Coordinates of C-alpha atoms and ligand atoms in Angstrom, one line a residue:
X1 CA 93.1 157.6 94.2
X2 CA 96.8 156.9 93.3
X3 CA 97.2 154.0 90.8
X4 CA 99.1 150.9 92.0
X5 CA 102.0 151.3 89.8
X6 CA 102.4 155.2 90.7
X7 CA 102.3 154.1 94.0
X8 CA 104.9 151.1 93.4
X9 CA 107.1 154.1 91.4
X10 CA 106.7 156.7 94.8
X11 CA 107.1 154.1 96.9
X12 CA 109.3 151.3 96.1
X13 CA 113.3 151.8 94.6
X14 CA 113.7 148.4 93.4
X15 CA 112.5 148.4 89.5
X16 CA 112.4 145.0 89.2
X17 CA 110.1 144.0 91.5
X18 CA 107.7 146.8 90.7
X19 CA 107.6 145.1 87.6
X20 CA 106.7 141.5 89.6
X21 CA 103.9 143.2 92.1
X22 CA 102.8 144.5 88.8
X23 CA 102.5 141.6 87.1
X24 CA 100.6 139.9 89.9
X25 CA 97.9 142.6 90.4
X26 CA 97.8 142.3 85.9
X27 CA 97.1 138.4 86.7
X28 CA 94.9 139.3 89.1
X29 CA 92.5 140.6 87.2
X30 CA 91.8 137.9 85.0
X31 CA 91.2 135.6 88.2
X32 CA 89.0 138.1 89.6
X33 CA 86.9 137.9 86.5
X34 CA 86.4 134.7 86.0
X35 CA 85.3 134.1 89.7
X36 CA 83.0 136.8 89.0
X37 CA 81.7 134.9 86.1
X38 CA 81.1 131.2 88.2
X39 CA 78.9 129.6 86.4
X40 CA 78.6 131.4 83.5
X41 CA 82.3 130.8 82.6
X42 CA 82.3 126.8 83.5
X43 CA 84.8 127.3 86.1
X44 CA 83.7 126.4 89.4
X45 CA 83.6 123.1 90.5
X46 CA 86.3 120.3 91.0
X47 CA 88.5 119.1 88.8
X48 CA 88.9 116.1 89.3
X49 CA 92.4 116.0 90.2
X50 CA 93.8 115.8 93.5
X51 CA 97.6 118.1 94.1
X52 CA 100.8 117.5 96.1
X53 CA 99.0 118.7 99.2
X54 CA 96.6 115.2 98.8
X55 CA 93.9 117.8 98.6
X56 CA 91.5 117.8 95.5
X57 CA 91.3 120.5 93.6
X58 CA 89.1 123.0 92.0
X59 CA 89.0 124.1 88.8
X60 CA 89.6 127.3 89.8
X61 CA 92.6 126.2 91.3
X62 CA 94.2 125.5 88.1
X63 CA 93.3 128.0 86.5
X64 CA 94.6 130.7 89.1
X65 CA 97.5 128.5 89.0
X66 CA 98.1 128.6 85.1
X67 CA 97.7 132.1 84.4
X68 CA 100.2 132.9 87.5
X69 CA 102.4 130.5 86.2
X70 CA 102.4 131.5 82.9
X71 CA 101.7 135.0 83.6
X72 CA 104.7 135.5 85.7
X73 CA 107.5 133.0 83.8
X74 CA 106.5 135.5 80.9
X75 CA 109.1 138.0 83.0
X76 CA 112.6 138.5 82.4
X77 CA 113.3 138.9 86.1
X78 CA 111.9 135.8 87.3
X79 CA 114.2 133.2 87.8
X80 CA 111.6 130.4 89.4
X81 CA 108.8 130.0 91.0
X82 CA 106.8 128.3 93.4
X83 CA 103.0 127.5 94.2
X84 CA 100.9 125.9 97.1
X85 CA 99.5 123.5 93.9
X86 CA 102.7 122.2 92.1
X87 CA 104.4 119.9 93.2
X88 CA 107.9 121.2 92.2
X89 CA 109.4 124.1 91.8
X90 CA 109.1 125.8 87.9
X91 CA 112.6 127.2 86.7
X92 CA 112.4 130.1 85.1
X93 CA 114.7 133.3 83.4
X94 CA 118.3 131.8 85.0
X95 CA 119.6 135.3 85.1
X96 CA 116.4 136.2 86.8
X97 CA 116.6 138.5 90.3
X98 CA 113.6 137.3 92.0
X99 CA 111.8 134.0 93.2
X100 CA 107.9 134.3 93.7
X101 CA 105.8 131.5 96.2
X102 CA 102.2 131.5 95.6
X103 CA 98.8 130.0 96.6
X104 CA 96.5 130.4 93.6
X105 CA 93.4 130.0 95.1
X106 CA 93.2 130.0 99.0
X107 CA 90.2 129.1 100.7
X108 CA 88.7 127.1 97.8
X109 CA 86.7 125.3 99.4
X110 CA 84.2 128.6 99.2
X111 CA 84.7 129.2 95.4
X112 CA 81.5 127.2 94.8
X113 CA 78.9 128.9 97.4
X114 CA 79.5 132.4 96.1
X115 CA 82.0 133.4 99.4
X116 CA 85.0 135.1 99.2
X117 CA 88.9 133.3 98.1
X118 CA 92.3 134.8 97.3
X119 CA 95.8 134.4 96.3
X120 CA 98.3 134.8 98.0
X121 CA 102.0 135.9 97.1
X122 CA 105.0 135.4 98.7
X123 CA 108.7 137.2 96.7
X124 CA 112.2 135.9 97.6
X125 CA 115.6 137.1 96.6
X126 CA 117.2 134.1 93.9
X127 CA 120.6 133.6 95.4
X128 CA 123.0 133.5 92.9
X129 CA 124.3 130.4 93.1
X130 CA 120.8 128.5 92.5
X131 CA 119.2 127.2 89.5
X132 CA 115.1 128.8 89.6
X133 CA 114.6 125.0 89.4
X134 CA 115.9 124.1 93.1
X135 CA 114.5 123.8 95.7
X136 CA 117.4 124.5 97.8
X137 CA 117.1 128.0 96.3
X138 CA 113.3 129.2 98.0
X139 CA 114.3 127.6 101.9
X140 CA 114.6 131.2 103.0
X141 CA 112.6 132.2 106.3
X142 CA 109.9 134.5 105.6
X143 CA 111.9 137.4 107.7
X144 CA 113.6 137.8 104.2
X145 CA 110.7 138.3 101.6
X146 CA 111.0 141.2 99.6
X147 CA 107.4 141.5 99.9
X148 CA 104.0 139.8 100.3
X149 CA 100.8 140.2 99.4
X150 CA 97.2 139.1 98.7
X151 CA 93.9 139.6 96.8
X152 CA 91.3 139.2 98.1
X153 CA 88.1 138.5 95.4
X154 CA 85.1 139.7 98.0
X155 CA 81.8 141.7 97.5
X156 CA 85.3 144.6 95.6
X157 CA 88.3 142.8 94.9
X158 CA 90.7 144.4 96.8
X159 CA 95.2 144.1 97.0
X160 CA 97.1 144.7 100.2
X161 CA 100.7 144.7 99.8
X162 CA 103.8 145.7 101.7
X163 CA 107.6 145.7 100.5
X164 CA 108.7 145.8 104.1
X165 CA 107.9 149.6 104.5
X166 CA 103.7 149.5 105.6
X167 CA 101.0 148.3 104.5
X168 CA 98.9 149.6 101.9
X169 CA 95.5 148.6 100.1
X170 CA 94.3 148.5 96.5
X171 CA 90.6 148.6 94.9
X172 CA 90.1 147.4 91.8
X173 CA 88.1 149.6 89.9
X174 CA 86.4 147.4 87.7
X175 CA 85.7 150.4 85.2
X176 CA 89.2 151.1 84.4
X177 CA 90.8 147.8 85.0
X178 CA 93.0 149.9 87.8
X179 CA 94.3 149.1 91.7
X180 CA 93.7 152.6 93.5
X181 CA 94.8 153.2 96.7
X182 CA 92.0 153.3 99.3
X183 CA 94.0 152.7 102.9
X184 CA 97.5 153.6 103.6
X185 CA 100.3 152.8 106.7
X186 CA 97.0 150.6 108.0
X187 CA 97.5 149.5 111.7
X188 CA 96.2 146.6 113.5
X189 CA 95.1 147.2 117.4
X190 CA 97.2 145.7 119.7
X191 CA 94.1 144.0 122.3
X192 CA 90.9 142.6 120.5
X193 CA 88.1 140.5 121.6
X194 CA 87.4 138.7 118.5
X195 CA 89.2 135.4 117.9
X196 CA 89.0 132.7 114.6
X197 CA 89.4 129.4 114.6
X198 CA 87.5 126.4 113.4
X199 CA 86.5 125.2 116.3
X200 CA 85.1 121.7 115.3
X201 CA 88.9 120.2 115.7
X202 CA 88.3 121.5 119.6
X203 CA 89.4 117.9 121.1
X204 CA 92.4 117.3 118.6
X205 CA 94.4 120.8 119.9
X206 CA 97.2 120.2 122.7
X207 CA 95.9 120.9 126.3
X208 CA 97.8 124.7 125.9
X209 CA 95.4 125.7 122.8
X210 CA 92.7 124.1 124.7
X211 CA 93.0 125.4 128.0
X212 CA 93.0 129.1 126.0
X213 CA 90.6 128.8 123.6
X214 CA 88.3 127.2 126.9
X215 CA 89.3 130.6 128.8
X216 CA 88.1 132.9 125.5
X217 CA 84.8 130.9 125.9
X218 CA 84.6 131.9 129.7
X219 CA 84.2 135.5 128.5
X220 CA 84.8 138.3 131.8
X221 CA 84.0 135.2 134.1
X222 CA 87.6 134.4 132.9
X223 CA 91.1 134.7 133.7
X224 CA 91.0 136.9 130.5
X225 CA 88.5 139.2 132.1
X226 CA 86.5 140.2 128.5
X227 CA 84.1 138.5 126.3
X228 CA 85.4 137.6 123.2
X229 CA 84.0 137.2 119.6
X230 CA 84.2 134.5 117.2
X231 CA 84.1 134.3 113.3
X232 CA 85.5 131.7 111.4
X233 CA 84.8 132.1 107.6
X234 CA 87.2 129.1 106.6
X235 CA 88.8 131.6 104.1
X236 CA 92.5 132.7 105.2
X237 CA 92.8 136.0 103.5
X238 CA 89.0 137.1 104.5
X239 CA 90.4 136.2 108.0
X240 CA 93.3 138.1 107.8
X241 CA 91.4 140.7 106.0
X242 CA 89.4 141.2 108.6
X243 CA 92.2 141.6 111.1
X244 CA 94.0 144.3 109.1
X245 CA 90.7 146.2 109.2
X246 CA 89.3 145.7 113.1
X247 CA 91.6 143.5 114.6
X248 CA 91.9 140.0 115.6
X249 CA 93.0 136.9 115.8
X250 CA 93.4 134.3 113.7
X251 CA 94.5 130.6 115.0
X252 CA 94.8 127.2 112.9
X253 CA 96.5 125.2 115.9
X254 CA 98.6 121.7 115.4
X255 CA 96.3 119.1 115.5
X256 CA 96.3 115.5 116.5
X257 CA 94.5 113.9 113.4
X258 CA 98.0 115.0 112.1
X259 CA 100.4 114.4 114.5
X260 CA 103.7 114.2 112.0
X261 CA 102.4 117.4 110.4
X262 CA 102.9 121.5 112.4
X263 CA 100.0 121.8 111.3
X264 CA 97.6 122.4 108.4
X265 CA 98.7 125.6 106.9
X266 CA 101.4 126.1 104.7
X267 CA 104.7 127.7 105.7
X268 CA 106.1 129.9 102.3
X269 CA 102.9 130.5 101.0
X270 CA 100.3 131.2 103.3
X271 CA 101.9 131.6 107.0
X272 CA 105.1 133.7 106.0
X273 CA 103.2 136.4 104.0
X274 CA 100.3 137.1 106.0
X275 CA 103.0 136.9 108.8
X276 CA 104.9 139.8 106.8
X277 CA 102.0 141.8 106.2
X278 CA 100.7 141.5 110.0
X279 CA 104.3 142.4 111.3
X280 CA 104.3 145.4 109.2
X281 CA 100.7 146.3 110.7
X282 CA 101.8 146.4 114.3
X283 CA 100.6 142.6 114.9
X284 CA 101.9 138.9 115.3
X285 CA 102.3 135.9 113.4
X286 CA 103.6 133.2 115.8
X287 CA 103.8 129.5 116.1
X288 CA 102.4 129.6 119.1
X289 CA 106.0 129.3 120.7
X290 CA 108.2 131.3 118.5
X291 CA 108.0 134.1 115.6
X292 CA 106.7 132.1 112.2
X293 CA 109.3 134.9 110.3
X294 CA 112.1 132.9 111.6
X295 CA 111.3 129.1 111.5
X296 CA 113.7 128.0 108.7
X297 CA 112.4 126.2 106.2
X298 CA 113.0 121.9 105.2
X299 CA 111.1 121.7 101.9
X300 CA 108.8 124.0 99.4
X301 CA 105.4 122.7 101.3
X302 CA 106.4 122.4 105.1
X303 CA 102.8 123.5 106.7
X304 CA 103.5 125.3 110.5
X305 CA 101.0 125.7 113.6
X306 CA 100.1 129.4 112.9
X307 CA 98.8 132.2 115.7
X308 CA 98.1 135.7 113.7
X309 CA 97.1 139.0 114.7
X310 CA 96.7 141.6 117.7
X311 CA 100.0 141.6 119.4
X312 CA 99.2 141.3 122.5
X313 CA 96.5 138.3 121.9
X314 CA 99.2 136.3 120.1
X315 CA 101.6 137.3 122.8
X316 CA 98.6 135.5 125.5
X317 CA 98.7 132.4 122.9
X318 CA 102.6 132.1 123.5
X319 CA 102.0 132.2 127.4
X320 CA 100.0 129.9 127.6
X321 CA 102.3 127.7 125.6
X322 CA 105.1 128.4 127.8
X323 CA 103.9 126.0 130.5
Ligands
AHM1 P1 93.4 126.0 100.9 O1 94.7 126.9 100.2 O2 93.9 124.8 100.0 O3 92.1 126.6 100.1 O4 93.6 125.7 102.6 C1 93.7 127.0 103.3 C2 92.4 127.1 103.6 C3 92.9 128.2 104.3 O5 91.9 130.0 104.0 C4 91.5 128.1 105.4 O6 92.0 129.4 106.9 C5 91.8 126.8 106.0 O7 92.1 126.2 105.1 C6 89.9 126.6 106.8 O8 90.2 125.4 106.9 P2 88.9 125.0 107.5 O9 88.1 124.2 106.1 O10 89.6 123.5 108.1 O11 88.3 125.6 108.4
MG2 MG1 95.8 127.9 101.3

């Protein structure tokens, strides 16, 4: 089976980008190792502080963030970094060509119960005229991503990646410490009968989303004409991976508990990289009214309403929101 580095050398002509992806993969092996050790490494539980999002940080949120920040800042090709766990962007090498944005440990509410978590990353070209610590350098719509991917820390550790030319997945062989190519040119079924949403928020959604989900629940007796199944892991990485494997639609819509925020999930660390992966696999990423990849960010920590998955189902959600 092909090693990640060899694969990248064959599939990507940008050596700098290869180096950045390879470094993320290397750091993720350390994160995977700590997650596997869990309590034995003393890494579970709360860090006793909040991040810029006002969320309680887990010890592993902080550890994974520091590993990524230090490991990536050491690369001469990186000009700046932005993280879900950092208030401000981090300027690195002024001559660097890339910006990396990441959610170091997505789904971290699952870490203490030994359920799947992940690292999500997005790579942009660094504008020559702006400093790597300048937020404006990062404010590029998702369609400008050079590469995006995630590492899923589950029963196996997987790296799923796009450099804009299809989606590929790699499994970490811990016996040799290498990611090995597992699936090539992943495609997502255009239709689905499986959805993922946190149903406990139902009464806070917009009427269009409430109507759509009510029709999903009506199954073959409703206007959608088929029986749906539901899953909710509360780890976006796990949900998106399931959809890349067997189709489906994942939603985290706007809700009225925080009316001024467009949604819970972050545009630049979560929605953009997952939308690029999904679109590269033949699926769609939508806010429910427009393509996520076209949204112009106004700040690095912007949030967005998310509907990602099988193309026809995402189009159906958009139709419910047209009226
Ligand atoms: P996090 O980045 O702080 O872990 O939050 C993002 C996670 C997603 O992985 C998941 O889809 C969602 O939050 C779950 O939210 P909820 O707890 O409301 O179900
Ligand atoms: Mg997250």
